[in-house]
Each structure stands twice: as C-alpha cells, then as structure tokens.
Amino acid sequence: MAHLRSQIFAAVIARLAAIPEFSAADKVKRGRKGAIPQEKLPALTVTWADRSEIVTVRPSSGPAGEDGYDRFLPLSIIVHLRDDEPEEEFDRICTLIEASMASDITFGGLVIEALLQTQQYFVNPQTGISLLAGSLSYQIAYKTLAANPELAAL
C-alpha cells in the first residue's frame, strides 16, 4: 500500500481521466519526464503546488488512541493547451476540471475536502504571449495515523 498522499493523487488522476476529453492514454499524468507531443494536447499534469504540505499533530486520532496528523496537501493541476485561442481553451477546460473535482469533494471519504484555492494562466510578461499553460491549485485536507501514513485517521 502507498502513502495516503499517493492514493489521493491516484484518485484525482482517475477523476480527471474520466472527463471524455482526457480519457486517452497519457492525457492525465502525475508528473512528466519530458515534453508532451503536440498530438496529445490538451493534457493535464497533476503535481505538487509551489508550496509545502502543512502537517500538524492531532492526538488520539486512531481507534486505540494513536496520534495522527492533520495534513493539507497543495495539489496543482497543470493544463497544457493547444488551441489557437488559448485563453478561451483554458477557461473551457477549467470548467470541466472544476465540475469534476466538485462532484465529490471528499473523494468518497478518502479526504476531508478538496477545495479550489487559485487559478493561473501563464503568459510571457515581456510580450504578453501565451505560454500555452495554466494551473488550478487545490488544497486537499486529509488525516493520517502518525505511525502509518498509509491509513486515514479518524
């Protein structure tokens, strides 16, 4: 079994891959090793946001009184664009992602909640030309046992 964080990433990827436009192989991945081929665009990359996961101790989180952690995972969904009208394409894809992510913010009880925090569309600040990408950042609140981060705490 994997850290609960990896289970959460897998659940998010599965949810996004269920969007018909992103159901083909390699359209949604956790992290990438290289450039995405043009024919695979648009695509989504699910990764850590640009900040650290916050963790605080919570006593008596387990069934036998074990300590646990309250965790807040910053998760980013990077949107890689292709359209001739990238800003409109970004907004259209954001609508699909937001609806999908909001369909069950607890991911069937895997997390406490997954809340949209920020969105950003990337442009070259010197030229105003689109960098054909944007991101949606979510904060995922979840709990684990301190001695076993594979398991959700109470």
XYZ file of N, CA and C in Angstrom:
462
model
N 0.839 -1.177 0.000
C 0.000 0.000 0.000
C 0.890 1.247 0.000
N 0.372 2.333 -0.508
C 1.144 3.567 -0.640
C 0.704 4.599 0.389
N 1.561 5.595 0.596
C 1.211 6.741 1.438
C -0.164 7.244 0.999
N -0.963 7.698 1.931
C -2.297 8.194 1.602
C -2.222 9.313 0.566
N -1.153 10.095 0.604
C -0.962 11.162 -0.384
C -0.943 10.588 -1.809
N -0.251 9.467 -2.021
C -0.223 8.840 -3.349
C -1.584 8.298 -3.733
N -2.320 7.793 -2.756
C -3.679 7.322 -3.023
C -4.574 8.485 -3.452
N -4.360 9.652 -2.845
C -5.132 10.841 -3.206
C -4.783 11.279 -4.628
N -3.489 11.328 -4.964
C -3.090 11.674 -6.333
C -3.742 10.713 -7.337
N -3.741 9.422 -7.044
C -4.339 8.430 -7.940
C -5.838 8.675 -8.102
N -6.517 9.033 -7.031
C -7.952 9.308 -7.105
C -8.235 10.548 -7.947
N -7.416 11.584 -7.803
C -7.587 12.799 -8.604
C -7.351 12.487 -10.075
N -6.300 11.739 -10.366
C -5.997 11.380 -11.756
C -7.135 10.566 -12.361
N -7.663 9.616 -11.616
C -8.789 8.808 -12.105
C -10.002 9.688 -12.382
N -10.259 10.628 -11.497
C -11.406 11.526 -11.680
C -11.231 12.366 -12.939
N -10.023 12.926 -13.139
C -9.782 13.762 -14.318
C -9.779 12.942 -15.608
N -9.261 11.726 -15.553
C -9.235 10.866 -16.742
C -10.642 10.413 -17.139
N -11.602 10.567 -16.259
C -12.990 10.228 -16.585
C -13.656 11.319 -17.424
N -13.039 12.493 -17.515
C -13.541 13.542 -18.409
C -13.269 13.058 -19.831
N -14.294 12.926 -20.676
C -14.088 12.338 -22.014
C -12.915 12.916 -22.803
N -12.705 14.198 -22.747
C -11.610 14.828 -23.489
C -10.228 14.383 -23.003
N -10.146 13.869 -21.776
C -8.873 13.484 -21.190
C -8.787 11.994 -20.872
N -9.597 11.193 -21.552
C -9.650 9.759 -21.261
C -8.593 8.932 -22.001
N -7.964 9.480 -23.015
C -6.945 8.736 -23.769
C -5.660 8.591 -22.946
N -4.859 7.613 -23.314
C -3.590 7.355 -22.615
C -2.706 8.606 -22.588
N -2.072 8.839 -21.454
C -1.117 9.930 -21.237
C -1.722 11.329 -21.296
N -3.036 11.453 -21.311
C -3.659 12.774 -21.284
C -3.642 13.356 -19.878
N -3.655 12.472 -18.854
C -3.590 12.896 -17.456
C -2.507 12.072 -16.791
N -1.495 12.740 -16.226
C -0.394 12.032 -15.568
C 0.022 12.767 -14.306
N 0.626 12.006 -13.398
C 1.235 12.614 -12.215
C 2.699 12.857 -12.553
N 3.047 14.094 -12.739
C 4.412 14.418 -13.127
C 4.706 13.945 -14.539
N 5.664 14.543 -15.168
C 6.068 14.165 -16.526
C 7.582 14.253 -16.618
N 8.149 13.441 -17.521
C 9.608 13.417 -17.693
C 10.068 14.258 -18.871
N 9.136 14.634 -19.718
C 9.538 15.385 -20.895
C 8.367 16.121 -21.505
N 8.620 16.687 -22.657
C 7.592 17.445 -23.362
C 6.452 16.526 -23.795
N 5.282 17.096 -23.892
C 4.102 16.358 -24.341
C 4.013 16.511 -25.853
N 3.900 15.398 -26.602
C 3.756 15.518 -28.054
C 2.528 16.353 -28.419
N 2.655 17.158 -29.437
C 1.591 18.068 -29.879
C 0.263 17.339 -30.056
N 0.300 16.134 -30.598
C -0.947 15.403 -30.860
C -1.659 14.947 -29.581
N -0.973 14.993 -28.446
C -1.580 14.594 -27.157
C -2.219 15.778 -26.440
N -2.062 16.988 -26.973
C -2.616 18.182 -26.329
C -4.081 18.368 -26.690
N -4.874 18.935 -25.818
C -4.559 19.391 -24.475
C -4.331 18.197 -23.536
N -3.612 18.462 -22.465
C -3.296 17.418 -21.487
C -3.253 18.040 -20.097
N -3.255 17.168 -19.081
C -3.223 17.617 -17.695
C -2.085 16.924 -16.952
N -1.401 17.653 -16.103
C -0.382 17.091 -15.226
C -0.784 17.418 -13.792
N -0.880 16.387 -12.969
C -1.232 16.554 -11.562
C 0.057 16.458 -10.751
N 0.329 17.482 -9.936
C 1.589 17.531 -9.206
C 1.430 18.371 -7.943
N 2.516 18.468 -7.184
C 2.542 19.340 -6.010
C 2.430 20.778 -6.468
N 1.763 21.597 -5.674
C 1.745 23.033 -5.944
C 3.092 23.614 -5.522
N 3.224 24.904 -5.593
C 4.510 25.542 -5.309
C 4.711 25.858 -3.832
N 4.111 25.055 -2.966
C 4.330 25.231 -1.529
C 4.346 23.864 -0.853
N 4.771 23.841 0.396
C 4.922 22.591 1.135
C 3.591 22.107 1.698
N 3.528 20.807 1.937
C 2.379 20.244 2.637
C 2.497 20.639 4.110
N 1.421 21.137 4.678
C 1.388 21.521 6.084
C 0.872 20.339 6.892
N 1.576 20.024 7.997
C 1.210 18.887 8.835
C 1.207 19.335 10.291
N 0.132 18.997 11.011
C 0.080 19.261 12.445
C -0.333 17.980 13.167
N 0.178 17.816 14.380
C -0.129 16.626 15.173
C -1.530 16.754 15.748
N -2.257 15.630 15.732
C -3.583 15.576 16.340
C -3.641 14.351 17.237
N -3.668 14.544 18.546
C -3.698 13.401 19.473
C -4.978 12.577 19.349
N -4.863 11.314 19.698
C -5.999 10.389 19.749
C -6.765 10.322 18.431
N -6.044 10.116 17.346
C -6.642 10.065 16.012
C -7.054 8.667 15.597
N -6.446 7.648 16.213
C -6.725 6.279 15.813
C -7.695 5.593 16.754
N -8.162 4.426 16.382
C -9.141 3.701 17.191
C -8.609 3.306 18.563
N -7.284 3.189 18.713
C -6.692 2.829 20.004
C -6.026 4.046 20.659
N -6.408 5.250 20.240
C -5.853 6.464 20.829
C -4.533 6.911 20.245
N -4.111 6.330 19.114
C -2.839 6.705 18.491
C -2.879 8.158 18.018
N -1.693 8.758 17.982
C -1.595 10.108 17.431
C -1.718 10.056 15.916
N -2.094 11.165 15.361
C -2.213 11.276 13.916
C -1.750 12.633 13.448
N -1.942 12.882 12.172
C -1.585 14.165 11.578
C -2.775 14.714 10.798
N -3.025 15.998 10.967
C -3.907 16.724 10.062
C -2.999 17.252 8.965
N -3.351 16.969 7.732
C -2.485 17.336 6.607
C -3.242 18.204 5.606
N -2.493 19.107 4.976
C -3.043 19.972 3.941
C -2.102 19.910 2.739
N -2.498 19.149 1.743
C -1.687 18.907 0.549
C -2.005 19.947 -0.521
N -1.011 20.726 -0.950
C -1.221 21.646 -2.062
C -1.038 20.895 -3.387
N -2.109 20.755 -4.131
C -2.091 19.965 -5.360
C -2.399 20.872 -6.538
N -1.584 20.784 -7.580
C -1.808 21.576 -8.786
C -2.197 20.689 -9.953
N -3.130 21.170 -10.721
C -3.492 20.544 -11.991
C -3.011 21.506 -13.066
N -1.943 21.110 -13.740
C -1.375 21.946 -14.811
C -2.126 21.612 -16.098
N -2.581 22.649 -16.772
C -3.323 22.496 -18.021
C -2.389 22.885 -19.164
N -2.111 21.926 -20.041
C -1.257 22.161 -21.216
C -2.196 22.359 -22.413
N -2.066 23.508 -23.077
C -3.024 23.923 -24.099
C -2.488 23.731 -25.509
N -3.415 23.827 -26.472
C -3.038 23.652 -27.859
C -3.780 24.608 -28.775
N -4.914 25.092 -28.395
C -5.843 25.827 -29.242
C -5.260 27.146 -29.747
N -5.809 27.645 -30.853
C -5.423 28.958 -31.380
C -5.922 30.086 -30.493
N -6.915 29.801 -29.673
C -7.457 30.754 -28.697
C -7.205 30.181 -27.305
N -5.947 30.236 -26.819
C -5.602 29.529 -25.592
C -6.341 30.008 -24.339
N -6.637 31.299 -24.241
C -7.350 31.767 -23.049
C -8.753 31.176 -22.986
N -9.425 31.125 -24.117
C -10.762 30.525 -24.167
C -10.691 29.021 -23.908
N -9.647 28.376 -24.456
C -9.477 26.942 -24.216
C -9.222 26.681 -22.733
N -8.409 27.516 -22.099
C -8.134 27.365 -20.673
C -9.429 27.481 -19.869
N -10.237 28.486 -20.151
C -11.498 28.653 -19.426
C -12.437 27.466 -19.642
N -12.500 26.960 -20.858
C -13.354 25.801 -21.150
C -12.889 24.580 -20.358
N -11.580 24.339 -20.338
C -11.041 23.186 -19.618
C -11.187 23.373 -18.105
N -11.006 24.598 -17.620
C -11.220 24.858 -16.189
C -12.642 24.494 -15.780
N -13.604 24.800 -16.637
C -14.994 24.452 -16.344
C -15.148 22.950 -16.173
N -14.521 22.165 -17.039
C -14.589 20.701 -16.946
C -13.922 20.197 -15.667
N -12.741 20.734 -15.369
C -11.995 20.298 -14.183
C -12.745 20.672 -12.913
N -13.194 21.919 -12.823
C -13.888 22.368 -11.618
C -15.141 21.538 -11.362
N -15.907 21.253 -12.400
C -17.121 20.447 -12.233
C -16.767 19.033 -11.776
N -15.732 18.469 -12.359
C -15.320 17.116 -11.992
C -14.822 17.059 -10.552
N -13.963 17.985 -10.178
C -13.400 17.985 -8.824
C -14.466 18.282 -7.769
N -15.471 19.089 -8.107
C -16.515 19.447 -7.144
C -17.616 18.389 -7.048
N -17.593 17.389 -7.915
C -18.660 16.381 -7.894
C -18.683 15.589 -6.593
N -17.547 15.475 -5.917
C -17.467 14.860 -4.584
C -16.156 15.327 -3.968
N -16.228 16.382 -3.168
C -15.001 16.981 -2.632
C -14.327 16.111 -1.581
N -14.955 15.004 -1.187
C -14.318 14.086 -0.227
C -13.718 12.865 -0.919
N -13.876 12.760 -2.219
C -13.380 11.609 -2.971
C -13.804 10.308 -2.296
N -15.102 10.224 -2.013
C -15.646 9.012 -1.417
C -15.172 8.763 0.003
N -14.781 9.811 0.709
C -14.314 9.680 2.079
C -12.808 9.523 2.218
N -12.082 9.532 1.120
C -10.617 9.426 1.167
C -9.995 10.658 1.817
N -10.610 11.829 1.590
C -10.109 13.083 2.145
C -11.241 13.802 2.877
N -10.880 14.813 3.633
C -11.890 15.636 4.293
C -12.550 16.540 3.254
N -11.714 17.222 2.478
C -12.231 18.070 1.409
C -11.105 18.444 0.456
N -11.493 18.693 -0.782
C -10.586 19.181 -1.814
C -11.161 20.499 -2.316
N -10.494 21.591 -1.980
C -11.035 22.911 -2.298
C -10.127 23.669 -3.256
N -10.738 24.253 -4.271
C -10.012 25.094 -5.214
C -9.493 26.330 -4.480
N -8.205 26.625 -4.643
C -7.582 27.772 -3.986
C -7.254 28.889 -4.969
N -6.601 28.533 -6.084
C -6.191 29.552 -7.050
C -6.234 28.980 -8.463
N -6.279 29.898 -9.415
C -6.104 29.563 -10.829
C -5.127 30.566 -11.407
N -4.352 30.090 -12.375
C -3.387 30.989 -13.001
C -3.238 30.603 -14.462
N -3.218 31.616 -15.315
C -2.973 31.434 -16.737
C -1.607 32.051 -17.014
N -0.718 31.308 -17.669
C 0.663 31.750 -17.831
C 0.892 32.475 -19.158
N 1.479 33.673 -19.052
C 1.874 34.447 -20.229
C 3.282 34.977 -20.021
N 3.966 35.223 -21.103
C 5.279 35.859 -21.035
C 5.049 37.314 -20.620
N 5.587 37.739 -19.473
C 5.304 39.102 -19.002
C 5.902 40.201 -19.883
N 6.924 39.888 -20.667
C 7.520 40.906 -21.533
C 6.750 41.086 -22.837
N 6.125 40.000 -23.312
C 5.469 40.073 -24.620
C 3.959 39.918 -24.554
N 3.449 39.373 -23.453
C 2.011 39.109 -23.359
C 1.570 37.894 -24.155
N 2.546 37.155 -24.693
C 2.224 35.963 -25.490
C 1.974 34.786 -24.552
N 0.952 34.035 -24.866
C 0.587 32.886 -24.046
C 1.696 31.845 -24.027
N 1.909 31.250 -22.845
C 2.851 30.135 -22.723
C 2.116 28.804 -22.868
N 0.848 28.865 -23.282
C 0.006 27.700 -23.568
C -0.118 26.768 -22.365
N -0.230 27.370 -21.186
C -0.410 26.578 -19.973
C -1.076 27.427 -18.900
N -1.649 26.730 -17.948
C -2.252 27.369 -16.790
C -2.338 26.337 -15.686
N -2.819 26.747 -14.528
C -2.939 25.786 -13.439
C -4.134 26.098 -12.558
N -4.636 25.054 -11.946
C -5.640 25.150 -10.899
C -5.004 24.534 -9.667
N -4.982 25.268 -8.572
C -4.377 24.752 -7.344
C -5.469 24.464 -6.325
N -5.389 23.267 -5.776
C -6.343 22.811 -4.765
C -5.615 22.586 -3.456
N -6.325 22.758 -2.361
C -5.817 22.348 -1.059
C -6.625 21.133 -0.642
N -5.920 20.035 -0.416
C -6.555 18.774 -0.039
C -6.320 18.569 1.457
N -7.373 18.559 2.236
C -7.270 18.305 3.671
C -7.528 16.817 3.910
N -6.608 16.172 4.641
C -6.779 14.760 4.972
C -6.066 14.449 6.269
N -6.319 13.263 6.813
C -5.741 12.859 8.090
C -5.095 11.492 7.949
N -3.945 11.312 8.602
C -3.284 10.003 8.625
C -2.901 9.661 10.065
N -2.685 8.381 10.288
C -2.094 7.966 11.553
C -0.620 8.334 11.513
N -0.067 8.780 12.632
C 1.340 9.185 12.667
C 2.258 8.009 12.385
N 1.936 6.841 12.923
C 2.797 5.667 12.774
C 2.558 4.904 11.475
N 1.499 5.263 10.733
C 1.212 4.578 9.476
C 0.531 5.534 8.500
N 1.327 6.260 7.696
C 0.752 7.246 6.787
C -0.011 6.637 5.611
N -0.084 5.322 5.552
C -0.897 4.678 4.518
C -2.384 4.712 4.883
N -2.669 4.909 6.190
C -4.033 4.811 6.675
C -4.605 6.158 7.092
N -5.867 6.373 6.735
C -6.555 7.570 7.163
C -6.860 7.488 8.646
N -6.785 8.622 9.335
C -7.111 8.691 10.754
C -8.588 9.041 10.906
N -9.060 8.906 12.121
C -10.465 9.235 12.434
C -10.674 10.734 12.428
